[in-house]
Amino acid sequence: VQLQASGGGLVQAGGSLRLSCAASGRTFSTYAMGWFRQAPGKEREFVAGINWNGGGTYYTDSVKGRFTISRDKAKNTVYLQMNSLKPEDAAVYYCAATRNIVVVATAEKYNDWGQGTLVTVSS
């Protein structure tokens, strides 16, 4: 699966962005998908994930209630709607696909990665 992430940018604290991850490959619909982020000097961390059929979504505690992950199988695209952004959300965001059908929060379990999209949040 090839992944192309987009939608990052500069936003003021409290603002919103929607990230998109377009996938190619016939098996995309059978993979759970995740969003990770990596800030300078920090490890890559799991942000959100969605099961293969969209039936389950998972979030790291710091984004619960603010971020929403979704997927559109017809468009082969996964989205991350980010609301009420905080300066600590600033990072490069990566989408990733795992050959599991359910979400895992461990980066090593993901087989395919997008190139990353930069999110900057000004205070």
XYZ file of C-alpha atoms in Angstrom:
123
model
C 0.000 0.000 0.000
C 1.268 3.454 -0.879
C 0.166 6.316 1.317
C 0.107 10.045 0.652
C -0.561 12.346 3.602
C -1.650 15.947 3.226
C -3.448 18.744 5.021
C -0.848 19.986 7.434
C -0.143 23.647 7.921
C 0.099 26.528 10.345
C -2.842 27.173 12.625
C -3.420 29.219 15.746
C -4.067 27.501 19.037
C -7.734 26.584 19.219
C -7.989 26.182 15.489
C -8.678 23.129 13.342
C -7.051 21.149 10.571
C -8.085 18.057 8.671
C -5.379 15.676 7.575
C -5.961 13.284 4.721
C -4.196 10.070 3.826
C -4.848 8.763 0.337
C -4.020 5.111 -0.208
C -3.420 3.072 -3.295
C -3.724 -0.682 -3.458
C -6.609 -3.100 -3.570
C -6.029 -4.391 -0.044
C -6.301 -1.001 1.669
C -9.850 -1.721 2.766
C -8.704 -4.726 4.775
C -6.076 -2.858 6.791
C -6.400 -0.991 10.034
C -4.965 2.496 9.739
C -3.218 4.755 12.164
C -1.981 8.285 12.567
C 1.268 8.907 14.395
C 3.160 12.084 15.125
C 6.700 13.015 15.908
C 7.794 16.297 17.402
C 11.434 17.447 17.314
C 13.526 15.553 19.833
C 10.691 13.198 20.711
C 9.791 9.654 19.817
C 7.093 8.885 17.293
C 3.809 8.393 19.119
C 0.475 6.865 18.283
C -2.286 9.438 17.906
C -5.337 7.658 16.526
C -6.340 4.491 14.732
C -9.312 2.973 12.968
C -10.153 -0.659 12.335
C -10.409 -2.086 8.846
C -14.173 -1.604 8.666
C -14.337 1.653 10.579
C -16.065 -0.164 13.395
C -13.588 0.827 16.050
C -11.550 3.939 16.658
C -8.840 4.546 19.209
C -7.078 7.642 20.470
C -4.232 8.530 22.706
C -5.501 10.224 25.839
C -4.169 13.654 24.986
C -6.328 13.978 21.859
C -9.551 12.332 22.997
C -12.508 14.606 22.473
C -10.552 16.841 20.094
C -9.459 14.570 17.229
C -11.602 12.286 15.102
C -10.334 9.611 12.748
C -12.494 8.330 9.923
C -12.138 6.460 6.672
C -13.870 6.588 3.320
C -13.460 3.260 1.566
C -14.857 4.554 -1.695
C -12.111 7.182 -1.792
C -9.416 4.971 -0.231
C -8.767 7.782 2.209
C -8.350 8.122 5.944
C -8.917 11.448 7.664
C -7.857 12.974 10.937
C -10.009 15.913 11.973
C -8.136 17.918 14.572
C -10.018 20.510 16.576
C -9.028 22.726 19.500
C -5.395 22.390 18.538
C -2.768 23.103 21.145
C 0.894 24.053 20.741
C 1.822 20.599 22.039
C 0.046 19.042 19.044
C 2.678 20.491 16.722
C 4.571 17.708 14.982
C 5.026 15.875 11.741
C 2.013 13.631 11.340
C 2.282 10.288 9.585
C -0.401 7.934 8.404
C 0.353 4.254 8.406
C -1.220 0.955 7.451
C -0.991 -2.288 9.362
C -1.895 -5.674 7.935
C -3.894 -6.282 11.084
C -7.597 -5.694 10.761
C -7.726 -4.045 14.163
C -5.737 -1.116 15.428
C -2.447 -1.546 17.214
C -0.693 1.362 18.864
C 2.841 0.176 18.188
C 4.632 1.767 15.277
C 6.624 -1.397 14.611
C 3.406 -3.205 13.707
C 2.736 -0.881 10.781
C 4.049 -1.947 7.402
C 3.464 1.047 5.194
C 3.972 4.750 5.955
C 3.139 8.003 4.299
C 5.713 10.743 3.937
C 4.458 12.919 6.791
C 2.746 16.281 6.893
C 3.822 19.109 9.176
C 1.413 20.638 11.655
C 2.467 23.871 13.340
C 0.374 25.416 16.091
C 1.086 28.965 17.180
C 0.220 30.106 20.680
